[in-house]
Coordinates of C-alpha atoms in Angstrom, one line a residue:
M228 CA 29.3 0.4 -14.3
R229 CA 26.3 0.2 -16.2
K230 CA 23.7 2.6 -14.2
T231 CA 20.7 1.1 -13.4
L232 CA 17.0 2.1 -14.4
T233 CA 14.9 3.5 -11.5
R234 CA 11.4 5.2 -10.8
I235 CA 12.5 6.7 -7.8
S236 CA 11.3 10.0 -7.2
L237 CA 13.7 13.1 -6.4
T238 CA 12.8 13.6 -3.1
I239 CA 10.2 11.2 -1.6
G240 CA 11.0 7.5 -2.5
I241 CA 9.7 4.9 -4.4
A242 CA 6.5 4.4 -5.5
I243 CA 5.3 1.7 -7.4
L244 CA 1.7 2.0 -8.7
P245 CA -1.0 1.0 -11.3
I246 CA 0.7 2.7 -15.0
S247 CA -1.4 4.1 -17.6
G248 CA 0.2 4.2 -20.9
A249 CA -1.7 6.6 -23.0
A250 CA -0.6 9.7 -20.6
V251 CA 3.3 9.2 -21.4
A252 CA 3.1 7.8 -25.1
S253 CA 4.1 10.1 -26.7
V254 CA 6.9 11.8 -24.9
P255 CA 10.4 10.1 -24.3
L256 CA 12.3 10.2 -20.8
Q257 CA 14.6 12.6 -19.9
A258 CA 17.8 12.0 -17.6
V259 CA 18.6 14.6 -14.7
Q260 CA 21.5 15.4 -13.3
L261 CA 20.9 15.7 -10.1
E262 CA 23.6 18.6 -9.9
T263 CA 21.6 20.5 -11.7
V264 CA 18.4 20.4 -9.8
Q265 CA 17.5 22.9 -7.4
F266 CA 16.3 21.2 -4.4
N267 CA 14.0 22.4 -2.0
Q268 CA 15.1 19.6 0.3
D269 CA 18.3 17.8 0.1
P270 CA 17.2 14.6 -2.2
L271 CA 16.7 11.3 -1.7
G272 CA 19.1 9.5 0.6
L273 CA 20.3 12.3 3.0
D274 CA 16.9 12.4 5.2
E275 CA 18.6 11.7 8.6
Q276 CA 15.6 10.1 9.9
L277 CA 16.1 7.1 8.1
W278 CA 20.0 6.6 10.6
K279 CA 18.7 8.4 13.6
R280 CA 15.7 10.6 14.6
P281 CA 15.1 12.9 17.4
G282 CA 15.7 11.7 20.8
G283 CA 18.5 9.8 20.2
K284 CA 16.0 6.8 19.0
S285 CA 17.1 4.8 16.3
G286 CA 16.2 5.0 12.5
D287 CA 13.3 3.8 10.4
W288 CA 15.3 2.5 7.1
R289 CA 13.1 -0.8 8.0
V290 CA 10.3 1.1 7.0
M291 CA 11.6 1.9 3.7
L292 CA 12.4 -1.5 3.5
R293 CA 8.9 -2.7 4.0
A294 CA 8.0 -0.3 1.3
I295 CA 10.6 -1.3 -1.0
D296 CA 9.2 -5.3 -0.9
N297 CA 5.6 -4.2 -0.6
S298 CA 6.9 -3.2 -4.3
L299 CA 8.6 -5.5 -5.1
R300 CA 5.6 -8.0 -3.7
Y301 CA 3.0 -6.0 -6.7
L302 CA 5.9 -6.5 -9.7
K303 CA 4.9 -10.2 -9.2
T304 CA 1.4 -9.6 -9.6
P305 CA -0.8 -10.5 -13.0
S306 CA -2.2 -6.8 -12.8
A307 CA 1.6 -5.6 -12.9
A308 CA 2.8 -8.0 -15.4
K309 CA -0.4 -6.8 -17.7
A310 CA 0.4 -3.3 -16.5
Y311 CA 4.3 -3.4 -18.2
Q312 CA 3.1 -5.5 -21.1
N313 CA 0.9 -1.8 -21.9
Y314 CA 3.5 0.2 -20.7
S315 CA 4.5 2.6 -24.1
V316 CA 7.6 4.0 -23.0
P317 CA 10.4 2.1 -24.5
G318 CA 13.0 0.4 -22.1
V319 CA 10.9 0.9 -18.9
T320 CA 10.3 -2.9 -18.4
R321 CA 9.1 -4.8 -15.0
D322 CA 12.4 -6.8 -15.1
R323 CA 13.8 -3.3 -15.2
V324 CA 12.2 -1.7 -12.0
R325 CA 12.5 -4.8 -10.4
R326 CA 16.1 -5.1 -10.5
S327 CA 16.3 -1.6 -9.7
L328 CA 14.4 -1.9 -6.2
V329 CA 16.3 -5.5 -5.5
R330 CA 19.8 -3.2 -6.2
F331 CA 18.1 0.3 -3.7
R332 CA 17.1 -2.2 -1.1
Q333 CA 20.8 -3.5 -1.2
L334 CA 22.4 0.1 -0.5
L335 CA 19.9 0.6 2.0
I336 CA 21.4 -2.3 3.5
K337 CA 25.0 -1.8 3.4
S338 CA 25.1 2.2 3.5
P339 CA 26.3 3.2 7.2
T340 CA 25.2 7.0 6.4
P341 CA 22.8 9.0 4.3
K342 CA 25.4 10.8 2.8
A343 CA 26.8 7.3 2.1
L344 CA 23.6 6.2 0.4
Q345 CA 23.3 9.3 -1.6
A346 CA 26.9 8.9 -3.2
A347 CA 25.7 5.2 -4.4
I348 CA 22.9 6.0 -5.7
Q349 CA 24.3 9.1 -7.9
Q350 CA 26.7 6.3 -9.1
E351 CA 24.9 3.2 -9.9
F352 CA 21.3 5.1 -10.7
V353 CA 19.9 7.1 -13.6
F354 CA 17.4 9.8 -12.7
Y355 CA 14.8 10.5 -14.8
K356 CA 11.8 13.2 -14.8
S357 CA 8.2 12.4 -14.9
V358 CA 6.3 14.0 -17.9
G359 CA 3.4 13.8 -15.6
K360 CA -0.4 13.5 -16.4
D361 CA -0.6 15.8 -19.1
N362 CA 3.2 15.6 -20.5
Q363 CA 3.9 19.0 -19.2
G364 CA 5.6 17.6 -15.4
T365 CA 2.3 17.9 -13.5
V366 CA 2.0 15.1 -10.9
G367 CA 0.3 14.1 -8.1
F368 CA 1.8 12.6 -5.0
T369 CA -0.2 10.0 -2.7
G370 CA 1.0 9.4 1.3
Y371 CA 0.2 6.3 3.2
F372 CA 0.2 6.0 7.1
E373 CA -0.9 3.3 9.4
P374 CA -3.9 3.6 11.1
V375 CA -4.1 2.7 14.9
Y376 CA -7.4 1.1 16.3
A377 CA -9.1 -0.5 19.2
G378 CA -8.8 -4.0 19.3
S379 CA -8.7 -7.3 21.2
R380 CA -6.8 -10.7 20.8
T381 CA -10.2 -12.1 22.4
P382 CA -13.3 -11.5 21.4
S383 CA -16.3 -9.8 23.7
A384 CA -19.6 -7.7 23.8
E385 CA -17.2 -5.3 22.6
Y386 CA -14.5 -6.3 20.1
R387 CA -16.7 -8.0 17.3
Y388 CA -15.4 -7.6 14.3
P389 CA -12.6 -10.5 13.2
L390 CA -9.5 -10.0 11.1
Y391 CA -8.1 -13.5 9.8
R392 CA -5.1 -15.3 9.0
L393 CA -4.3 -16.6 5.9
P394 CA -5.6 -20.2 6.2
S395 CA -3.1 -22.7 5.4
D396 CA -4.8 -24.8 2.6
F397 CA -5.4 -21.1 0.8
Q398 CA -3.8 -22.5 -1.9
R399 CA -6.2 -25.3 -3.2
W400 CA -8.9 -23.2 -2.7
Q401 CA -11.4 -23.2 -5.6
K402 CA -11.5 -20.3 -8.0
P403 CA -13.5 -18.2 -8.0
H404 CA -12.5 -17.7 -4.2
P405 CA -15.6 -17.1 -2.0
T406 CA -17.2 -13.2 -1.3
R407 CA -16.8 -11.4 1.2
A408 CA -20.1 -11.7 2.1
A409 CA -19.4 -15.6 2.1
L410 CA -16.8 -15.1 4.5
E411 CA -17.1 -12.8 6.7
G412 CA -21.5 -12.2 6.2
W413 CA -22.8 -9.0 5.7
D414 CA -22.8 -7.7 9.3
G415 CA -19.1 -8.6 9.1
L416 CA -19.3 -10.7 12.3
G417 CA -18.7 -14.2 10.8
K418 CA -20.5 -15.9 12.8
N419 CA -21.6 -19.0 10.0
S420 CA -17.9 -18.1 8.6
P421 CA -15.7 -21.1 7.2
L422 CA -12.8 -19.3 8.4
R423 CA -13.7 -20.0 11.9
G424 CA -10.9 -20.4 13.8
K425 CA -8.7 -18.5 12.0
E426 CA -9.4 -14.7 13.9
L427 CA -6.0 -13.0 14.2
V428 CA -7.6 -10.2 16.2
W429 CA -11.1 -8.0 16.9
L430 CA -11.4 -4.9 16.0
R431 CA -14.4 -2.7 18.1
D432 CA -15.4 -1.1 15.1
R433 CA -16.6 -2.4 11.2
L434 CA -15.9 0.0 9.2
E435 CA -12.4 0.5 11.0
A436 CA -11.9 -3.4 10.1
F437 CA -12.8 -2.8 6.5
L438 CA -10.6 -0.2 6.4
V439 CA -7.6 -2.4 7.6
H440 CA -8.2 -4.7 4.6
V441 CA -8.3 -1.3 2.1
Q442 CA -5.1 -0.1 3.7
G443 CA -3.2 -3.6 3.7
S444 CA -2.0 -2.8 7.4
A445 CA -3.0 -1.3 10.6
R446 CA -1.6 -1.1 14.5
V447 CA -4.2 -2.3 17.1
R448 CA -4.4 -0.7 20.6
M449 CA -5.1 -3.4 23.3
P450 CA -7.4 -2.8 26.2
D451 CA -3.9 -2.9 28.4
G452 CA -2.6 0.2 26.3
T453 CA 0.1 -2.6 24.3
L454 CA 0.1 -2.0 19.9
M455 CA -0.4 -5.4 18.1
S456 CA 0.9 -5.1 14.1
V457 CA -1.0 -6.5 11.7
G458 CA 0.1 -6.8 8.0
Y459 CA -1.0 -7.9 5.0
A460 CA -0.7 -12.2 4.5
G461 CA -3.0 -12.6 1.1
K462 CA -6.0 -11.9 -0.7
T463 CA -9.0 -13.8 -2.3
S464 CA -9.1 -13.5 -6.2
H465 CA -11.3 -11.2 -6.7
P466 CA -10.7 -7.8 -8.1
Y467 CA -11.1 -4.6 -5.3
T468 CA -14.1 -2.7 -5.5
S469 CA -13.9 1.0 -4.5
I470 CA -17.0 1.7 -2.1
G471 CA -16.2 5.6 -2.4
G472 CA -16.8 4.6 -6.3
Q473 CA -20.4 2.7 -5.8
L474 CA -21.1 6.1 -3.2
V475 CA -20.7 8.2 -6.3
N476 CA -22.5 6.0 -8.8
D477 CA -25.0 5.5 -6.5
G478 CA -25.4 9.7 -5.9
K479 CA -24.8 9.7 -2.7
M480 CA -21.5 11.1 -2.9
E481 CA -19.9 13.9 -5.4
L482 CA -16.8 12.9 -7.5
E483 CA -15.5 16.1 -6.2
G484 CA -15.5 14.9 -2.4
L485 CA -14.8 12.1 -2.6
T486 CA -11.8 11.6 0.0
L487 CA -11.0 8.5 2.9
P488 CA -12.6 11.3 5.7
A489 CA -15.5 11.7 3.8
V490 CA -16.4 8.5 3.3
I491 CA -16.4 7.7 6.9
D492 CA -18.0 10.7 7.9
Y493 CA -21.0 8.9 5.6
F494 CA -20.9 5.9 7.0
R495 CA -20.5 7.8 11.0
T496 CA -23.9 9.2 10.2
S497 CA -25.2 6.0 8.1
P498 CA -24.0 2.8 9.5
T499 CA -26.9 0.6 8.6
E500 CA -26.1 1.2 5.2
L501 CA -22.7 -0.2 5.9
S502 CA -23.9 -3.8 5.2
Q503 CA -25.3 -2.7 2.0
Y504 CA -21.9 -1.4 0.6
L505 CA -18.8 -3.2 2.2
P506 CA -20.0 -6.2 0.8
R507 CA -19.3 -4.8 -2.8
N508 CA -16.2 -5.0 -2.1
K509 CA -15.8 -8.9 -2.9
S510 CA -12.1 -8.8 -2.5
F511 CA -11.0 -10.7 1.1
V512 CA -7.6 -9.8 3.0
F513 CA -5.5 -12.1 5.6
F514 CA -3.5 -10.6 7.9
R515 CA -0.5 -11.7 9.8
E516 CA 1.1 -10.4 12.8
T517 CA 4.2 -8.2 12.5
R518 CA 6.6 -6.6 13.8
G519 CA 5.9 -2.9 14.5

Protein backbone atom coordinates (compact mmCIF):
# COMPACT_ATOMS: atom_id res chain seq x y z
CA MET A 1 0.00 0.00 0.00
CA ARG A 2 1.32 3.41 -0.93
CA LYS A 3 2.03 5.32 2.25
CA THR A 4 0.86 8.85 2.69
CA LEU A 5 2.98 11.90 3.42
CA THR A 6 1.84 13.54 6.60
CA ARG A 7 2.83 16.50 8.68
CA ILE A 8 1.56 14.97 11.89
CA SER A 9 3.49 15.51 15.10
CA LEU A 10 4.53 12.26 16.78
CA THR A 11 2.73 13.07 19.99
CA ILE A 12 0.32 15.96 19.71
CA GLY A 13 -1.76 15.55 16.57
CA ILE A 14 -2.14 17.86 13.61
CA ALA A 15 -1.22 21.50 13.11
CA ILE A 16 -1.45 23.20 9.75
CA LEU A 17 0.22 26.57 10.16
CA PRO A 18 1.58 29.29 7.88
CA ILE A 19 4.86 28.03 6.49
CA SER A 20 8.22 29.73 6.47
CA GLY A 21 10.29 28.11 3.77
CA ALA A 22 13.52 29.82 4.77
CA ALA A 23 13.79 27.86 7.99
CA VAL A 24 13.92 24.49 6.24
CA ALA A 25 15.40 25.36 2.88
CA SER A 26 18.60 23.37 3.17
CA VAL A 27 17.58 20.39 5.31
CA PRO A 28 15.90 17.32 3.80
CA LEU A 29 13.03 15.56 5.53
CA GLN A 30 14.03 12.51 7.53
CA ALA A 31 11.61 9.62 7.93
CA VAL A 32 11.30 8.24 11.47
CA GLN A 33 10.57 4.64 12.45
CA LEU A 34 8.16 4.75 15.39
CA GLU A 35 9.58 1.62 16.97
CA THR A 36 12.97 3.34 17.34
CA VAL A 37 11.59 6.44 19.08
CA GLN A 38 11.52 6.79 22.86
CA PHE A 39 8.20 8.34 23.89
CA ASN A 40 7.45 10.11 27.15
CA GLN A 41 3.82 9.30 26.40
CA ASP A 42 2.06 6.96 24.02
CA PRO A 43 2.34 8.03 20.36
CA LEU A 44 -0.48 9.44 18.29
CA GLY A 45 -3.60 7.31 18.33
CA LEU A 46 -3.27 5.86 21.84
CA ASP A 47 -5.06 8.72 23.53
CA GLU A 48 -7.85 6.90 25.34
CA GLN A 49 -9.79 10.15 25.78
CA LEU A 50 -10.54 10.19 22.07
CA TRP A 51 -12.87 7.28 22.78
CA LYS A 52 -13.77 7.46 26.45
CA ARG A 53 -13.24 10.11 29.10
CA PRO A 54 -13.19 9.74 32.90
CA GLY A 55 -16.57 9.28 34.52
CA GLY A 56 -17.93 7.25 31.64
CA LYS A 57 -18.32 10.27 29.37
CA SER A 58 -18.13 9.72 25.63
CA GLY A 59 -14.84 10.50 23.94
CA ASP A 60 -13.90 13.75 22.29
CA TRP A 61 -12.87 12.40 18.88
CA ARG A 62 -15.32 14.84 17.30
CA VAL A 63 -13.09 17.63 18.57
CA MET A 64 -10.22 16.08 16.62
CA LEU A 65 -12.48 15.96 13.57
CA ARG A 66 -13.15 19.67 13.91
CA ALA A 67 -9.41 20.33 14.11
CA ILE A 68 -8.88 18.35 10.91
CA ASP A 69 -11.74 20.17 9.20
CA ASN A 70 -10.27 23.52 10.23
CA SER A 71 -6.96 22.50 8.68
CA LEU A 72 -8.68 21.37 5.49
CA ARG A 73 -10.54 24.66 5.38
CA TYR A 74 -7.25 26.55 5.69
CA LEU A 75 -5.74 24.53 2.84
CA LYS A 76 -8.44 25.87 0.53
CA THR A 77 -7.46 29.48 1.16
CA PRO A 78 -5.31 31.67 -1.11
CA SER A 79 -2.81 32.13 1.73
CA ALA A 80 -2.31 28.37 1.93
CA ALA A 81 -1.82 28.15 -1.83
CA LYS A 82 0.82 30.86 -1.67
CA ALA A 83 2.54 29.30 1.34
CA TYR A 84 2.91 25.91 -0.32
CA GLN A 85 4.09 27.45 -3.58
CA ASN A 86 6.96 28.95 -1.60
CA TYR A 87 7.64 25.84 0.48
CA SER A 88 11.16 24.74 -0.23
CA VAL A 89 11.13 21.02 0.64
CA PRO A 90 10.55 18.91 -2.48
CA GLY A 91 7.54 16.62 -2.29
CA VAL A 92 5.67 18.54 0.39
CA THR A 93 2.72 19.89 -1.55
CA ARG A 94 -0.61 21.28 -0.50
CA ASP A 95 -2.40 18.42 -2.24
CA ARG A 96 -0.37 15.75 -0.42
CA VAL A 97 -1.03 17.38 2.93
CA ARG A 98 -4.73 17.64 2.06
CA ARG A 99 -4.92 13.96 1.08
CA SER A 100 -3.10 13.00 4.28
CA LEU A 101 -5.63 14.89 6.37
CA VAL A 102 -8.58 13.42 4.49
CA ARG A 103 -7.27 9.89 5.04
CA PHE A 104 -6.47 10.55 8.69
CA ARG A 105 -10.03 11.79 9.13
CA GLN A 106 -11.40 8.60 7.58
CA LEU A 107 -9.27 6.44 9.87
CA LEU A 108 -10.34 8.39 12.93
CA ILE A 109 -14.01 7.79 12.11
CA LYS A 110 -13.72 4.09 11.30
CA SER A 111 -11.22 2.97 13.97
CA PRO A 112 -13.06 1.40 16.94
CA THR A 113 -10.21 1.74 19.47
CA PRO A 114 -7.05 3.77 20.05
CA LYS A 115 -4.90 0.74 19.24
CA ALA A 116 -6.75 0.22 15.97
CA LEU A 117 -6.15 3.83 14.99
CA GLN A 118 -2.46 3.58 15.87
CA ALA A 119 -2.08 0.38 13.83
CA ALA A 120 -3.76 1.98 10.82
CA ILE A 121 -1.59 5.08 11.08
CA GLN A 122 1.60 3.02 11.30
CA GLN A 123 0.54 1.03 8.25
CA GLU A 124 -0.46 3.93 6.01
CA PHE A 125 1.58 6.95 7.11
CA VAL A 126 5.22 7.94 7.13
CA PHE A 127 6.36 10.11 10.03
CA TYR A 128 8.93 12.83 9.47
CA LYS A 129 11.10 14.49 12.07
CA SER A 130 10.79 18.27 12.11
CA VAL A 131 14.03 20.08 11.38
CA GLY A 132 12.90 22.92 13.63
CA LYS A 133 13.43 26.62 13.31
CA ASP A 134 17.21 26.23 13.60
CA ASN A 135 17.60 23.09 11.44
CA GLN A 136 18.62 21.30 14.65
CA GLY A 137 15.22 20.06 15.76
CA THR A 138 14.25 23.00 17.97
CA VAL A 139 10.49 23.45 17.71
CA GLY A 140 7.79 25.42 19.47
CA PHE A 141 4.21 24.29 19.97
CA THR A 142 1.16 26.47 20.45
CA GLY A 143 -2.04 25.54 22.23
CA TYR A 144 -5.66 26.43 21.63
CA PHE A 145 -8.58 26.63 23.98
CA GLU A 146 -12.22 27.60 23.62
CA PRO A 147 -13.02 30.36 26.11
CA VAL A 148 -16.35 30.83 27.87
CA TYR A 149 -17.77 34.36 27.89
CA ALA A 150 -20.94 35.86 29.33
CA GLY A 151 -23.62 36.70 26.79
CA SER A 152 -27.28 36.71 25.85
CA ARG A 153 -29.43 35.94 22.83
CA THR A 154 -31.16 39.27 23.35
CA PRO A 155 -29.55 42.69 23.81
CA SER A 156 -29.81 44.63 27.03
CA ALA A 157 -27.97 47.30 28.97
CA GLU A 158 -25.65 44.54 30.19
CA TYR A 159 -25.20 42.60 26.95
CA ARG A 160 -24.37 45.13 24.25
CA TYR A 161 -21.63 43.80 21.96
CA PRO A 162 -22.92 41.60 19.12
CA LEU A 163 -21.41 38.79 17.13
CA TYR A 164 -22.93 38.57 13.66
CA ARG A 165 -24.16 35.84 11.35
CA LEU A 166 -22.78 35.57 7.83
CA PRO A 167 -25.07 37.63 5.56
CA SER A 168 -26.89 35.59 2.92
CA ASP A 169 -25.64 37.92 0.19
CA PHE A 170 -22.03 37.93 1.41
CA GLN A 171 -20.67 36.38 -1.79
CA ARG A 172 -21.99 39.39 -3.70
CA TRP A 173 -20.32 41.96 -1.49
CA GLN A 174 -18.02 44.25 -3.43
CA LYS A 175 -14.33 44.06 -2.55
CA PRO A 176 -12.56 45.41 -0.69
CA HIS A 177 -15.11 44.59 1.97
CA PRO A 178 -16.14 47.12 4.63
CA THR A 179 -13.70 47.49 7.50
CA ARG A 180 -14.33 46.49 11.10
CA ALA A 181 -15.11 50.09 11.99
CA ALA A 182 -17.65 50.32 9.17
CA LEU A 183 -19.36 47.10 10.26
CA GLU A 184 -19.48 47.49 14.03
CA GLY A 185 -18.63 51.15 14.64
CA TRP A 186 -15.67 52.55 16.49
CA ASP A 187 -17.33 51.64 19.78
CA GLY A 188 -18.21 48.06 18.79
CA LEU A 189 -21.91 48.55 19.45
CA GLY A 190 -23.00 48.49 15.81
CA LYS A 191 -25.79 51.03 16.23
CA ASN A 192 -25.56 52.09 12.58
CA SER A 193 -24.17 48.83 11.26
CA PRO A 194 -25.26 47.48 7.86
CA LEU A 195 -25.42 44.15 9.70
CA ARG A 196 -28.39 45.17 11.86
CA GLY A 197 -30.72 42.19 12.09
CA LYS A 198 -27.87 39.69 11.61
CA GLU A 199 -26.89 39.56 15.29
CA LEU A 200 -26.28 36.03 16.58
CA VAL A 201 -25.58 36.79 20.24
CA TRP A 202 -24.61 39.76 22.41
CA LEU A 203 -21.64 39.65 24.78
CA ARG A 204 -21.15 41.62 27.97
CA ASP A 205 -17.58 42.69 27.30
CA ARG A 206 -16.25 44.43 24.19
CA LEU A 207 -12.74 43.00 24.43
CA GLU A 208 -14.15 39.49 24.82
CA ALA A 209 -16.27 39.96 21.71
CA PHE A 210 -13.14 40.99 19.83
CA LEU A 211 -11.22 37.98 21.16
CA VAL A 212 -13.88 35.66 19.73
CA HIS A 213 -12.97 37.12 16.33
CA VAL A 214 -9.32 36.28 17.02
CA GLN A 215 -9.96 32.76 18.34
CA GLY A 216 -12.65 31.91 15.79
CA SER A 217 -14.92 30.17 18.29
CA ALA A 218 -16.15 30.38 21.86
CA ARG A 219 -18.79 29.23 24.27
CA VAL A 220 -21.23 31.78 25.57
CA ARG A 221 -22.81 31.35 28.99
CA MET A 222 -26.37 32.62 29.01
CA PRO A 223 -27.99 34.38 31.97
CA ASP A 224 -29.80 31.11 32.83
CA GLY A 225 -26.51 29.20 32.92
CA THR A 226 -26.89 27.34 29.63
CA LEU A 227 -24.05 27.33 27.13
CA MET A 228 -24.16 28.33 23.48
CA SER A 229 -21.29 27.42 21.15
CA VAL A 230 -20.37 29.73 18.29
CA GLY A 231 -17.94 28.98 15.49
CA TYR A 232 -16.41 30.52 12.41
CA ALA A 233 -18.72 31.09 9.43
CA GLY A 234 -16.67 33.41 7.22
CA LYS A 235 -14.59 36.58 7.15
CA THR A 236 -14.08 39.74 5.17
CA SER A 237 -11.30 40.25 2.65
CA HIS A 238 -9.06 42.35 4.90
CA PRO A 239 -5.97 40.63 6.35
CA TYR A 240 -5.70 40.09 10.08
CA THR A 241 -3.74 42.71 12.01
CA SER A 242 -2.31 41.82 15.42
CA ILE A 243 -3.42 44.30 18.06
CA GLY A 244 -0.56 43.16 20.25
CA GLY A 245 1.83 43.99 17.44
CA GLN A 246 0.27 47.42 17.17
CA LEU A 247 0.84 48.01 20.89
CA VAL A 248 4.49 47.03 20.46
CA ASN A 249 4.88 49.33 17.45
CA ASP A 250 3.47 52.21 19.48
CA GLY A 251 5.80 51.55 22.38
CA LYS A 252 2.96 50.56 24.70
CA MET A 253 4.31 47.04 25.27
CA GLU A 254 7.62 45.21 24.90
CA LEU A 255 7.87 42.39 22.36
CA GLU A 256 9.46 40.09 24.95
CA GLY A 257 6.42 40.38 27.19
CA LEU A 258 3.80 40.16 24.47
CA THR A 259 1.27 37.51 25.47
CA LEU A 260 -2.50 37.36 25.26
CA PRO A 261 -2.92 37.78 29.04
CA ALA A 262 -0.61 40.81 28.90
CA VAL A 263 -2.68 42.37 26.10
CA ILE A 264 -5.89 41.70 28.04
CA ASP A 265 -4.40 43.26 31.18
CA TYR A 266 -3.33 46.31 29.19
CA PHE A 267 -6.85 46.99 27.93
CA ARG A 268 -8.39 46.25 31.33
CA THR A 269 -6.31 49.09 32.74
CA SER A 270 -6.72 51.30 29.64
CA PRO A 271 -10.25 50.56 28.36
CA THR A 272 -10.55 53.89 26.56
CA GLU A 273 -7.89 52.70 24.11
CA LEU A 274 -10.09 49.88 22.80
CA SER A 275 -11.68 52.26 20.31
CA GLN A 276 -8.23 53.30 19.14
CA TYR A 277 -6.73 49.85 18.65
CA LEU A 278 -9.45 47.30 17.88
CA PRO A 279 -10.52 48.97 14.60
CA ARG A 280 -6.92 48.67 13.37
CA ASN A 281 -7.69 45.02 12.75
CA LYS A 282 -9.88 45.67 9.72
CA SER A 283 -10.62 41.96 9.30
CA PHE A 284 -14.10 40.97 10.47
CA VAL A 285 -15.34 37.46 11.28
CA PHE A 286 -18.88 36.10 11.04
CA PHE A 287 -20.21 33.30 13.22
CA ARG A 288 -22.78 30.54 13.40
CA GLU A 289 -24.17 28.54 16.26
CA THR A 290 -22.45 25.17 16.53
CA ARG A 291 -22.93 22.03 18.53
CA GLY A 292 -20.44 22.18 21.34
